[in-house]
Tab-separated table of C-alpha atoms and ligand atoms in Angstrom:
chain	number	residue	atom	x	y	z
A	17	UNK	CA	41.134	208.782	113.642
A	18	UNK	CA	38.221	208.155	115.834
A	19	UNK	CA	37.167	211.893	116.252
A	20	UNK	CA	35.583	211.038	119.858
A	21	UNK	CA	37.314	209.059	122.365
A	22	UNK	CA	38.779	210.931	124.847
A	23	UNK	CA	38.691	211.131	128.651
A	24	UNK	CA	37.704	214.388	127.829
A	25	UNK	CA	34.686	213.825	125.628
A	26	UNK	CA	33.436	211.193	128.317
A	27	UNK	CA	33.440	213.802	130.979
A	28	UNK	CA	31.580	216.527	128.820
A	29	UNK	CA	28.802	214.191	127.817
A	30	UNK	CA	26.514	214.120	131.210
A	31	UNK	CA	23.243	213.680	129.259
A	32	UNK	CA	21.415	211.704	126.769
A	33	UNK	CA	20.765	214.937	124.890
A	34	UNK	CA	24.577	215.592	124.863
A	35	UNK	CA	25.508	212.026	123.671
A	36	UNK	CA	23.167	212.224	120.877
A	37	UNK	CA	24.880	215.239	119.687
A	38	UNK	CA	27.943	213.811	120.109
A	39	UNK	CA	27.072	210.735	118.224
A	40	UNK	CA	25.556	212.824	115.307
A	41	UNK	CA	29.201	213.992	114.508
A	42	UNK	CA	30.782	210.706	114.674
A	43	UNK	CA	33.459	209.498	112.358
A	44	UNK	CA	34.984	206.505	114.006
A	45	UNK	CA	34.371	204.304	111.120
A	46	UNK	CA	33.570	204.691	107.483
A	47	UNK	CA	29.687	203.746	107.971
A	48	UNK	CA	28.644	207.562	108.629
A	49	UNK	CA	29.798	208.405	104.955
A	50	UNK	CA	26.503	206.494	103.455
A	51	UNK	CA	24.123	206.457	106.171
A	52	UNK	CA	21.304	209.352	105.909
A	53	UNK	CA	21.943	209.868	109.961
A	54	UNK	CA	23.183	208.580	113.216
A	55	UNK	CA	20.576	206.679	115.081
A	56	UNK	CA	20.813	206.960	118.584
A	57	UNK	CA	19.645	204.914	121.480
A	58	UNK	CA	16.005	205.847	122.690
A	59	UNK	CA	14.088	205.384	126.280
A	60	UNK	CA	14.168	206.259	129.661
A	61	UNK	CA	17.229	207.772	131.046
A	62	UNK	CA	17.232	205.600	134.413
A	63	UNK	CA	15.792	202.508	132.741
A	64	UNK	CA	16.049	199.425	134.566
A	65	UNK	CA	16.299	197.437	131.063
A	66	UNK	CA	18.383	198.161	128.054
A	67	UNK	CA	17.801	196.212	125.078
A	68	UNK	CA	20.672	196.132	122.628
A	69	UNK	CA	19.975	195.454	118.834
A	70	UNK	CA	22.430	194.961	115.701
A	71	UNK	CA	22.018	198.168	113.925
A	72	UNK	CA	19.655	200.536	112.222
A	73	UNK	CA	17.706	199.080	109.178
A	74	UNK	CA	16.429	200.924	106.069
A	75	UNK	CA	13.651	202.598	108.162
A	76	UNK	CA	15.512	203.324	111.504
A	77	UNK	CA	17.862	205.290	109.229
A	78	UNK	CA	15.443	207.279	107.400
A	79	UNK	CA	13.576	208.217	110.597
A	80	UNK	CA	16.408	208.653	113.100
A	81	UNK	CA	14.892	206.089	115.577
A	82	UNK	CA	15.552	202.616	116.641
A	83	UNK	CA	13.228	199.861	115.841
A	84	UNK	CA	10.674	201.540	114.028
A	85	UNK	CA	10.705	199.171	110.780
A	86	UNK	CA	9.577	195.635	110.603
A	87	UNK	CA	11.684	194.485	113.214
A	88	UNK	CA	10.461	197.134	115.457
A	89	UNK	CA	6.977	196.087	114.917
A	90	UNK	CA	7.335	192.687	115.984
A	91	UNK	CA	9.691	193.943	118.899
A	92	UNK	CA	6.966	196.194	119.987
A	93	UNK	CA	4.058	193.486	119.816
A	94	UNK	CA	6.530	191.226	121.690
A	95	UNK	CA	7.303	193.944	124.632
A	96	UNK	CA	3.206	194.106	124.696
A	97	UNK	CA	2.850	190.482	124.914
A	98	UNK	CA	5.561	190.461	127.563
A	99	UNK	CA	3.673	193.243	129.757
A	100	UNK	CA	6.715	195.436	128.903
A	101	UNK	CA	5.848	199.382	128.099
A	102	UNK	CA	8.302	200.332	125.297
A	103	UNK	CA	8.396	203.613	126.898
A	104	UNK	CA	10.094	202.403	130.316
A	105	UNK	CA	12.772	200.664	128.462
A	106	UNK	CA	15.851	201.944	126.748
A	107	UNK	CA	16.347	200.669	123.228
A	108	UNK	CA	19.640	200.783	121.204
A	109	UNK	CA	21.834	199.141	119.003
A	110	UNK	CA	25.317	197.892	118.560
A	111	UNK	CA	26.337	200.133	115.762
A	112	UNK	CA	24.423	203.073	115.260
A	113	UNK	CA	24.642	203.493	111.748
A	114	UNK	CA	23.023	201.641	108.938
A	115	UNK	CA	25.458	199.800	106.797
A	116	UNK	CA	23.674	198.619	103.642
A	117	UNK	CA	24.632	197.339	100.141
A	118	UNK	CA	22.644	199.448	97.391
A	119	UNK	CA	20.674	196.710	94.781
A	120	UNK	CA	18.973	199.157	92.432
A	121	UNK	CA	16.670	201.593	94.430
A	122	UNK	CA	16.715	199.188	97.410
A	123	UNK	CA	19.147	199.288	100.104
A	124	UNK	CA	20.207	195.739	101.648
A	125	UNK	CA	20.994	195.362	105.070
A	126	UNK	CA	24.824	194.074	105.582
A	127	UNK	CA	26.025	192.901	108.728
A	128	UNK	CA	28.458	195.277	110.585
A	129	UNK	CA	32.133	193.692	110.663
A	130	UNK	CA	34.031	193.488	114.061
A	131	UNK	CA	36.048	196.676	113.343
A	132	UNK	CA	32.717	198.605	113.149
A	133	UNK	CA	31.259	196.808	116.122
A	134	UNK	CA	34.408	197.461	117.911
A	135	UNK	CA	34.560	201.109	117.086
A	136	UNK	CA	30.952	201.883	117.933
A	137	UNK	CA	31.300	200.117	121.157
A	138	UNK	CA	32.796	203.322	122.728
A	139	UNK	CA	28.961	204.827	122.164
A	140	UNK	CA	26.991	201.874	123.746
A	141	UNK	CA	29.357	201.991	126.568
A	142	UNK	CA	28.426	205.858	127.083
A	143	UNK	CA	24.792	204.889	127.161
A	144	UNK	CA	25.276	201.962	129.680
A	145	UNK	CA	27.003	204.694	131.675
A	146	UNK	CA	24.524	207.172	131.466
A	147	UNK	CA	21.487	204.867	131.855
A	148	UNK	CA	23.128	202.378	134.138
A	149	UNK	CA	20.492	199.620	133.381
A	150	UNK	CA	20.385	196.726	135.822
A	151	UNK	CA	19.909	193.986	133.188
A	152	UNK	CA	20.915	194.157	129.557
A	153	UNK	CA	19.128	192.068	126.787
A	154	UNK	CA	21.327	190.990	123.768
A	155	UNK	CA	19.032	190.779	120.807
A	156	UNK	CA	21.152	188.377	118.319
A	157	UNK	CA	24.831	187.657	117.497
A	158	UNK	CA	26.224	191.296	117.231
A	159	UNK	CA	24.791	192.340	120.257
A	160	UNK	CA	26.222	189.609	122.199
A	161	UNK	CA	29.663	190.068	120.337
A	162	UNK	CA	29.842	193.835	121.670
A	163	UNK	CA	28.316	192.843	124.896
A	164	UNK	CA	30.552	190.056	125.874
A	165	UNK	CA	33.602	190.887	123.888
A	166	UNK	CA	33.671	188.054	121.343
A	167	UNK	CA	31.578	186.201	118.867
A	168	UNK	CA	29.556	183.279	120.654
A	169	UNK	CA	26.185	181.391	119.454
A	170	UNK	CA	22.986	182.445	120.807
A	171	UNK	CA	21.719	178.818	121.409
A	172	UNK	CA	24.791	178.213	123.823
A	173	UNK	CA	24.260	181.101	126.178
A	174	UNK	CA	20.358	181.183	125.996
A	175	UNK	CA	17.931	180.141	128.784
A	176	UNK	CA	20.077	181.758	131.976
A	177	UNK	CA	21.241	185.023	133.001
A	178	UNK	CA	24.888	185.789	132.676
A	179	UNK	CA	26.975	188.919	133.353
A	180	UNK	CA	28.915	191.183	131.768
A	181	UNK	CA	32.484	192.134	132.625
A	182	UNK	CA	31.101	194.904	134.674
A	183	UNK	CA	28.460	192.726	136.464
A	184	UNK	CA	25.320	193.760	134.888
A	185	UNK	CA	22.958	191.023	134.329
A	186	UNK	CA	22.462	189.607	130.507
A	187	UNK	CA	20.101	187.948	128.916
A	188	UNK	CA	20.794	186.714	125.473
A	189	UNK	CA	17.820	186.139	122.741
A	190	UNK	CA	17.288	186.004	119.382
A	191	UNK	CA	17.066	189.060	117.008
A	192	UNK	CA	13.426	189.828	116.076
A	193	UNK	CA	14.685	189.862	112.338
A	194	UNK	CA	15.353	186.459	112.654
A	195	UNK	CA	11.604	185.563	113.776
A	196	UNK	CA	10.489	187.578	110.749
A	197	UNK	CA	12.336	185.304	108.625
A	198	UNK	CA	11.315	181.738	109.879
A	199	UNK	CA	8.898	180.404	107.431
A	200	UNK	CA	7.416	177.351	109.256
A	201	UNK	CA	4.460	178.316	111.106
A	202	UNK	CA	5.350	175.630	114.108
A	203	UNK	CA	8.943	176.664	114.385
A	204	UNK	CA	8.176	180.376	114.261
A	205	UNK	CA	5.390	179.978	117.102
A	206	UNK	CA	7.607	178.282	118.985
A	207	UNK	CA	10.575	180.692	118.484
A	208	UNK	CA	8.280	183.377	119.118
A	209	UNK	CA	7.048	181.690	122.600
A	210	UNK	CA	10.876	181.565	123.592
A	211	UNK	CA	11.308	185.098	122.511
A	212	UNK	CA	8.545	186.067	124.948
A	213	UNK	CA	9.730	183.942	127.729
A	214	UNK	CA	13.324	185.632	127.526
A	215	UNK	CA	11.604	189.182	127.568
A	216	UNK	CA	9.650	188.241	130.735
A	217	UNK	CA	12.620	187.128	132.366
A	218	UNK	CA	14.641	190.309	131.793
A	219	UNK	CA	11.817	192.218	132.993
A	220	UNK	CA	11.385	190.321	136.118
A	221	UNK	CA	15.231	190.320	136.776
A	222	UNK	CA	15.152	194.000	136.418
A	223	UNK	CA	12.653	194.400	139.292
A	224	UNK	CA	9.870	195.884	137.152
U	11	URA	N1	17.220	195.870	113.680
U	11	URA	C1	18.135	196.392	114.561
U	11	URA	O1	18.938	195.549	115.015
U	11	URA	N2	17.868	197.610	115.131
U	11	URA	C2	17.035	198.390	114.842
U	11	URA	O2	16.980	199.559	115.294
U	11	URA	C3	16.277	198.197	113.483
U	11	URA	C4	16.404	196.620	113.366
């Protein structure tokens, strides 16, 4: 049974600090059992731009902060290139606990499934309620799934702004980990340019 999903809980959570505290006790899905800790969203309370990734990775799980590993470094550089200060946005994930498969001493990332994404959406909704961003950026397929409520391909959604059910502007782009995996230099450069363009568009739409 989800431990926190009542109207009461929602009305008790009035600040990001309270939300973090509540998230720390999350048992809505089994992922909390093996993760080191929950990784809450991070950033300005009234950020006009919210970026949504998939789930914390190994480094994020240890640090308790989103986007501090290799994908986070790429994202930081991309934000800087797009002229967006990291401190002025709100960075979060569709799923707040690290899902992995142990392989010797390593922990290999595993994609969250539909049930885990669904259970964790409640927390994302609380972040959205408190931050109330003008624009959301979905970084990759898991973020698209949670923000649009169904699985859709990135390529079909890219290139123009859309709206979520509550009318928030949504920009869909690739996940930074995808860019890290591209081997061919030309393709990587092309995809990188597209990623920066998507971030710039989101920033402009946010009126920043
Ligand atoms: N990938 C994500 O989607 N989120 C993080 O926080 C780190 C890596």
